[in-house]
């Protein structure tokens, strides 16, 4: 089957008014990635050699996202919403190039899996001219019904056009379709709009195929695969399903999660075997965690790399560009942004480390702040290998501490500190002996007056 060429036609011209959002529907994220990107990844994994994304007018942002997720994708514009078949025909030029398989998928169906698309393609390889994903929803209201007779798929009847008897059918159209490329254009061109919605229904391809003596097949799929998103509530439902899948995949890959239901993953989170994730951890996009690392409870990580055996949190925040080396410790209430922690370095409590390199084995004391921003620009801080920054210090960037240097607690460091030296940047302590009892006697004298 792999040798067959395959064009995926992704319909993304949806209006999404029921989302009540300024963002186009198919750009809403699930697992921190736009729905459209999920669908494009699935069609690619299902062996689509080419892809065309059908967008509505004024959908620059949708086209841009399509090209980000699938750089070779063609973009077709459907200027008027005249139905699903009309939308597919907006990509006529691409279809006419000739493909063995044509997959039609909706961009607001983010949970579609490559294996499900492959099953539709397999039905074509076995001789069907049209293959449709069928499913049995708890509530079939609104879906097209699959009319099967003599073990063959005869037609799809849209809900609005269906008779009472047809509406009693439970097997519904999930909206995914695979078409034999040799017949696709001829079938699509024959589709009319004489129906309840005066739309050009893609689903009519089934009856037309039968009429032309071709075979149509229904492939039964899980409801989650074809779960469409039209509202924010459905978006949240899709998120829940995706999270379950991602957690299950992580557990299967050897990740330990004590309370998986409380861990939020991104679709691109990469966790090695023997990583431990404690409860209530949130992974934003772009996080990789190497083996043996532990992410303690209530940590929040985005675009970060965590090395082998590192300990993160509890209550740690790793922001974009945090690169945490082997056996590093990032403790509670520590925020790291655009900073490299080399192997074995530590920042155990209450610190901000931004735009910096912290050398191997260096120790950043509690309450240390890397002052990286002067109100206009960001500046870098370099901390040498084995350096020690005493608690409650401020390192005012740009500044560097040499290898093995020490900074006394409570210092404000504004100048570079050479290797192996001690820097103190604080007011010298003054002690006034007997001062307290003098104060108390003065107060007592005052009261007697
Ligand atoms: C469609 C199917 C129905 C199926 C259901 C599954 C048809 C005619 N009906 O119905 O059998 O049970 O999906 O969810 O296909 N679109 C365009 N341009 C258009 C019209 C639609 O791009 O002119 C896109 C939409 O953005 C959406 C998809 O096609 O992503 C499906 O359109 P929609 O109007 O939601 O069809 P349904 O009535 O749900
Ligand atoms: Mg729909």
XYZ file of C-alpha atoms and ligand atoms in Angstrom:
489
model
C 0.000 0.000 0.000
C 2.882 2.320 0.715
C 3.728 2.675 -2.943
C 0.309 4.189 -3.610
C 0.411 7.973 -3.953
C -1.978 9.767 -1.650
C -3.394 13.282 -1.596
C -4.975 14.543 1.609
C -7.622 17.215 1.152
C -8.037 18.986 4.488
C -11.181 21.094 4.791
C -10.436 24.062 6.997
C -12.932 26.633 5.737
C -15.093 26.343 8.841
C -16.441 29.574 10.307
C -16.464 28.470 13.909
C -18.887 31.124 15.081
C -20.046 28.848 17.889
C -16.581 29.068 19.466
C -17.333 32.756 20.209
C -13.730 33.610 19.502
C -11.734 35.931 17.284
C -9.415 33.005 16.523
C -10.378 30.798 13.540
C -11.817 27.548 14.836
C -9.176 25.202 13.406
C -6.381 27.191 15.071
C -7.696 26.502 18.559
C -5.220 24.306 20.400
C -5.574 20.800 21.704
C -2.530 19.504 23.594
C -0.986 22.965 22.961
C -1.084 22.541 19.181
C -3.636 23.887 16.727
C -6.295 21.375 15.679
C -5.189 21.833 12.086
C -1.632 20.783 12.973
C -2.889 17.542 14.553
C -4.833 16.675 11.427
C -1.883 17.468 9.159
C 0.410 15.300 11.269
C -2.062 12.431 11.075
C -2.422 12.597 7.281
C 1.343 12.738 6.901
C 1.767 9.709 9.176
C -0.916 7.903 7.163
C 1.323 8.234 4.111
C -0.135 11.290 2.386
C 2.496 12.228 -0.171
C 0.710 15.475 -0.979
C -1.678 17.688 0.875
C -4.008 20.529 0.022
C -5.658 22.625 2.686
C -8.922 24.308 1.722
C -9.323 27.604 3.554
C -12.009 30.253 3.551
C -11.525 33.818 2.354
C -9.601 36.034 4.833
C -7.965 33.000 6.325
C -4.341 34.085 6.091
C -3.600 32.763 9.585
C -5.032 29.342 8.754
C -2.961 29.125 5.571
C 0.170 30.151 7.485
C -0.382 27.485 10.122
C -0.988 24.879 7.397
C 2.371 25.736 5.825
C 4.123 25.644 9.186
C 2.792 22.164 9.949
C 3.095 20.779 6.389
C 5.506 22.997 4.415
C 4.806 21.340 1.048
C 1.031 21.712 1.421
C -0.898 23.494 -1.320
C -3.485 26.052 -0.257
C -6.848 26.248 -2.022
C -9.468 28.883 -1.351
C -13.177 28.231 -1.113
C -14.696 31.674 -1.556
C -18.270 30.656 -0.715
C -19.393 27.861 1.609
C -21.520 25.818 -0.744
C -20.971 22.422 0.830
C -18.342 19.780 1.508
C -18.131 18.559 -2.112
C -17.786 22.147 -3.287
C -14.990 22.616 -0.745
C -13.112 19.572 -2.065
C -13.520 20.858 -5.616
C -11.844 24.110 -4.597
C -8.723 21.947 -4.828
C -9.615 20.704 -8.314
C -6.219 21.641 -9.806
C -4.391 19.552 -7.255
C -6.824 16.620 -7.586
C -6.327 16.707 -11.356
C -2.618 15.939 -10.968
C -3.673 12.336 -10.401
C -3.269 10.308 -7.218
C -4.010 6.713 -6.293
C -5.780 7.640 -3.056
C -7.591 10.818 -2.039
C -8.261 11.304 1.679
C -10.785 13.947 2.693
C -10.528 15.045 6.322
C -12.002 17.877 8.368
C -9.580 20.171 10.182
C -11.879 20.427 13.215
C -11.479 16.709 13.968
C -8.178 16.841 15.853
C -8.247 13.348 17.331
C -8.077 11.506 14.047
C -5.306 8.910 14.156
C -3.044 7.876 11.310
C -3.972 4.215 11.786
C -7.634 5.055 11.186
C -6.780 6.901 7.977
C -4.663 3.936 6.913
C -7.661 1.629 7.368
C -9.645 3.815 4.950
C -6.797 3.654 2.450
C -6.653 -0.123 2.891
C -10.330 -0.321 1.850
C -9.378 1.421 -1.414
C -6.486 -0.957 -1.927
C -9.015 -3.788 -1.554
C -11.102 -2.402 -4.412
C -13.561 0.127 -2.971
C -13.924 3.365 -4.952
C -15.188 5.223 -1.883
C -14.510 4.359 1.769
C -16.305 6.148 4.586
C -15.536 6.193 8.315
C -18.655 5.025 10.148
C -19.272 5.211 13.869
C -22.114 4.715 16.297
C -22.578 7.845 18.409
C -24.671 7.819 21.558
C -26.763 10.570 19.956
C -26.885 10.368 16.147
C -28.761 13.638 15.800
C -27.315 15.806 13.022
C -25.049 13.187 11.478
C -25.376 11.657 8.030
C -26.678 8.056 8.257
C -24.923 5.180 6.493
C -27.383 3.118 4.480
C -26.034 -0.404 4.242
C -27.820 -3.136 2.301
C -26.602 -6.572 1.240
C -23.414 -5.920 3.200
C -22.577 -2.907 1.024
C -22.683 0.792 1.662
C -25.389 2.100 -0.669
C -25.719 5.771 0.256
C -25.308 8.393 2.969
C -28.409 10.311 3.912
C -27.878 13.661 5.627
C -29.931 14.082 8.786
C -32.066 16.866 7.293
C -32.907 14.792 4.235
C -33.493 11.476 6.025
C -36.853 9.756 6.456
C -38.022 8.619 9.917
C -36.881 5.087 9.110
C -33.469 6.315 7.968
C -33.078 8.457 11.087
C -33.447 5.271 13.150
C -30.138 4.043 11.703
C -27.396 4.251 14.320
C -24.363 3.918 12.046
C -23.315 7.464 11.140
C -20.870 9.227 8.891
C -17.785 10.327 10.802
C -16.951 12.736 7.996
C -13.737 11.084 6.807
C -13.672 9.733 3.320
C -11.180 8.043 1.051
C -11.738 8.110 -2.707
C -10.058 6.197 -5.486
C -8.166 8.891 -7.372
C -9.142 7.447 -10.751
C -12.814 8.157 -10.092
C -12.748 11.039 -7.607
C -13.154 14.002 -9.949
C -15.816 12.330 -12.080
C -17.848 11.503 -8.953
C -17.406 14.959 -7.405
C -18.427 16.699 -10.627
C -21.705 14.766 -10.691
C -22.746 15.921 -7.220
C -25.697 18.334 -7.234
C -27.302 20.457 -4.562
C -30.933 19.328 -4.660
C -31.273 18.744 -0.931
C -32.589 20.276 2.262
C -29.608 22.646 2.611
C -29.041 23.249 -1.122
C -25.423 22.327 -0.509
C -23.090 20.183 -2.578
C -22.750 17.184 -0.283
C -19.548 15.164 -0.460
C -21.553 12.297 0.957
C -23.467 11.951 -2.313
C -20.304 10.418 -3.780
C -21.402 7.112 -2.232
C -24.719 6.757 -4.085
C -23.101 8.039 -7.280
C -20.350 5.436 -7.013
C -22.932 2.681 -6.603
C -24.888 3.996 -9.590
C -21.700 3.832 -11.665
C -21.197 0.187 -10.676
C -18.361 1.000 -8.253
C -18.139 -0.268 -4.697
C -18.411 1.847 -1.542
C -17.324 0.568 1.864
C -17.942 1.633 5.442
C -15.027 1.288 7.859
C -16.125 1.348 11.483
C -14.026 3.657 13.687
C -14.050 4.817 17.296
C -16.093 7.898 18.094
C -13.023 9.680 19.475
C -11.331 9.545 16.083
C -14.081 11.544 14.433
C -15.038 13.744 17.357
C -15.674 17.173 15.834
C -15.126 20.451 17.640
C -17.656 23.243 17.204
C -17.812 24.719 20.717
C -15.422 25.442 23.561
C -17.050 22.612 25.518
C -16.267 20.183 22.693
C -12.739 21.594 22.582
C -12.373 20.712 26.266
C -13.767 17.210 25.589
C -11.220 16.702 22.812
C -8.471 17.905 25.147
C -9.520 15.340 27.753
C -9.370 12.521 25.211
C -5.974 13.651 23.925
C -4.584 13.940 27.464
C -5.714 10.373 28.209
C -3.961 9.153 25.075
C -0.755 11.078 25.801
C -0.589 9.875 29.410
C -1.231 6.294 28.352
C 1.560 6.516 25.755
C 3.936 7.947 28.384
C 3.092 5.179 30.865
C 3.556 2.568 28.138
C 6.974 4.083 27.391
C 8.118 3.598 30.998
C 7.334 6.963 32.571
C 6.221 6.848 36.207
C 3.239 9.022 37.102
C 1.764 8.753 40.546
C -1.432 10.577 39.581
C -1.534 10.656 35.774
C -4.907 12.391 35.682
C -3.346 15.516 37.182
C -0.470 15.767 34.707
C -1.012 17.928 31.621
C 1.093 17.045 28.628
C 1.641 18.681 25.265
C 1.284 16.693 22.087
C 5.053 17.118 21.591
C 6.224 16.373 25.156
C 9.111 13.898 25.081
C 9.632 11.864 28.247
C 12.257 9.134 28.439
C 11.797 5.845 30.272
C 12.289 6.087 34.026
C 11.313 9.715 34.213
C 9.074 10.358 37.231
C 6.357 12.978 37.089
C 4.718 13.874 40.364
C 1.120 15.171 40.574
C 0.004 18.502 39.123
C 2.731 19.157 36.626
C 2.001 21.168 33.462
C 4.015 20.681 30.283
C 3.786 23.514 27.784
C 5.073 22.915 24.270
C 8.612 21.818 23.469
C 9.709 19.948 26.588
C 12.120 17.009 26.590
C 13.012 15.112 29.752
C 15.866 12.606 29.866
C 15.914 9.370 31.806
C 16.011 9.335 35.596
C 14.883 12.925 35.958
C 12.157 13.699 38.482
C 9.668 16.505 37.991
C 8.246 17.223 41.409
C 4.705 18.411 42.058
C 3.282 21.722 40.826
C 6.019 22.513 38.342
C 5.377 24.310 35.057
C 7.689 23.700 32.088
C 7.749 25.236 28.614
C 10.316 24.806 25.798
C 12.840 23.308 28.138
C 15.294 20.431 28.057
C 15.914 18.494 31.262
C 18.956 16.271 31.470
C 19.433 12.839 32.925
C 18.832 12.509 36.645
C 17.915 16.166 37.158
C 15.506 17.111 39.951
C 12.990 19.826 39.176
C 10.654 21.428 41.715
C 8.359 21.180 43.549
C 6.947 24.516 42.366
C 9.614 25.168 39.741
C 9.033 27.179 36.607
C 11.117 26.428 33.526
C 10.522 28.920 30.746
C 11.630 28.871 27.093
C 15.314 28.206 26.606
C 15.886 26.512 29.964
C 18.547 23.868 29.320
C 19.075 21.799 32.407
C 22.083 19.465 32.473
C 22.668 16.105 34.061
C 21.996 15.793 37.804
C 21.130 19.469 38.124
C 18.830 20.520 40.957
C 16.235 23.226 40.427
C 14.308 23.566 43.659
C 11.128 25.198 44.894
C 10.138 28.639 43.620
C 13.000 28.800 41.161
C 12.328 30.335 37.746
C 14.693 29.681 34.850
C 14.494 31.408 31.480
C 16.879 31.236 28.512
C 19.594 29.793 30.702
C 21.923 26.812 30.640
C 22.624 24.886 33.814
C 25.673 22.729 33.236
C 25.912 19.295 34.838
C 25.551 19.134 38.594
C 24.758 22.841 39.081
C 22.153 23.775 41.686
C 19.611 26.458 42.457
C 17.673 24.928 45.281
C 15.371 27.681 46.487
C 13.666 30.948 45.548
C 15.707 32.270 42.653
C 15.380 33.840 39.204
C 17.952 32.831 36.598
C 17.485 34.464 33.194
C 19.773 34.907 30.147
C 22.616 33.041 31.755
C 25.024 30.166 31.853
C 25.590 28.474 35.186
C 28.763 26.406 35.053
C 29.220 22.810 36.100
C 28.654 22.222 39.799
C 28.028 25.904 40.575
C 25.672 26.719 43.437
C 23.129 29.512 43.307
C 22.002 30.356 46.835
C 18.462 30.955 48.040
C 16.972 34.261 46.979
C 19.493 34.981 44.226
C 18.222 37.148 41.406
C 19.880 37.463 38.030
C 19.022 41.080 37.157
C 18.924 40.570 33.401
C 16.712 43.464 32.333
C 17.501 47.160 32.570
C 14.087 48.272 31.394
C 15.148 48.344 27.747
C 17.423 45.435 26.948
C 18.304 41.990 28.297
C 21.865 41.225 29.374
C 23.749 38.011 30.097
C 25.249 36.586 33.240
C 28.011 33.978 33.232
C 28.684 31.901 36.319
C 31.878 29.857 36.124
C 32.322 26.212 36.961
C 32.153 25.527 40.692
C 31.284 29.115 41.618
C 29.232 29.774 44.753
C 26.688 32.563 44.999
C 25.671 33.301 48.591
C 22.007 33.704 49.451
C 20.037 36.832 48.700
C 22.475 38.191 46.129
C 21.703 40.167 43.002
C 23.863 39.665 39.934
C 23.403 42.751 37.786
C 23.965 41.771 34.144
C 26.050 41.971 32.076
C 28.356 40.368 34.593
C 30.451 37.278 34.973
C 31.795 35.230 37.849
C 34.989 33.302 37.186
C 35.531 29.634 37.931
C 35.378 28.804 41.603
C 34.541 32.407 42.611
C 32.530 33.148 45.738
C 29.914 35.841 46.235
C 29.134 36.752 49.850
C 25.485 36.594 50.905
C 23.426 39.685 50.339
C 25.760 41.110 47.702
C 24.795 43.256 44.767
C 27.340 42.318 42.109
C 27.756 44.877 39.353
C 31.320 44.131 38.241
C 32.969 40.957 36.984
C 34.419 38.685 39.652
C 37.726 37.002 38.747
C 38.159 33.253 39.131
C 38.880 31.919 42.584
C 38.157 35.205 44.379
C 35.556 36.414 46.886
C 33.325 39.345 46.041
C 31.393 41.230 48.697
C 28.990 43.894 47.581
C 27.153 44.871 50.729
C 27.341 47.369 53.559
C 29.803 46.419 56.278
C 28.105 45.420 59.527
C 28.210 47.905 62.431
C 27.767 46.706 66.053
C 26.922 49.156 68.849
C 27.371 47.353 72.141
C 24.929 48.150 74.968
C 22.749 50.142 72.561
C 19.593 48.136 73.279
C 19.615 48.581 77.049
C 20.283 52.319 76.603
C 17.195 52.507 74.387
C 15.092 50.622 76.935
C 16.139 52.956 79.798
C 15.340 56.024 77.692
C 11.878 54.621 76.970
C 11.267 53.797 80.637
C 12.276 57.372 81.670
C 9.884 58.795 79.098
C 6.906 56.804 80.480
C 7.406 58.052 84.067
C 6.994 61.698 83.018
C -20.799 16.415 7.677
C -21.289 15.265 6.785
C -22.132 14.315 7.631
C -21.306 13.802 8.782
C -20.724 14.955 9.601
C -19.724 14.415 10.575
C -21.560 16.192 4.560
C -22.507 16.711 3.580
N -22.072 15.801 5.715
O -21.950 17.107 8.119
O -22.568 13.214 6.848
O -22.094 12.958 9.603
O -20.036 15.890 8.746
O -19.299 15.420 11.441
O -20.375 16.125 4.290
N -16.780 22.754 5.023
C -16.131 23.585 4.143
N -16.847 24.215 3.169
C -18.186 24.067 3.042
C -18.859 23.238 3.963
C -18.117 22.578 4.932
O -14.900 23.732 4.234
O -18.747 24.668 2.137
C -16.005 22.070 6.060
C -16.383 22.538 7.450
O -15.543 23.582 7.880
C -16.171 21.303 8.282
C -16.470 20.172 7.309
O -16.342 20.706 6.019
O -14.822 21.191 8.712
C -17.855 19.569 7.515
O -18.849 20.550 7.309
P -20.105 20.675 8.244
O -20.919 21.805 7.764
O -19.693 20.653 9.668
O -20.892 19.339 7.904
P -21.919 18.563 8.818
O -23.270 19.127 8.613
O -21.390 18.434 10.180
Mg -19.884 19.408 11.352
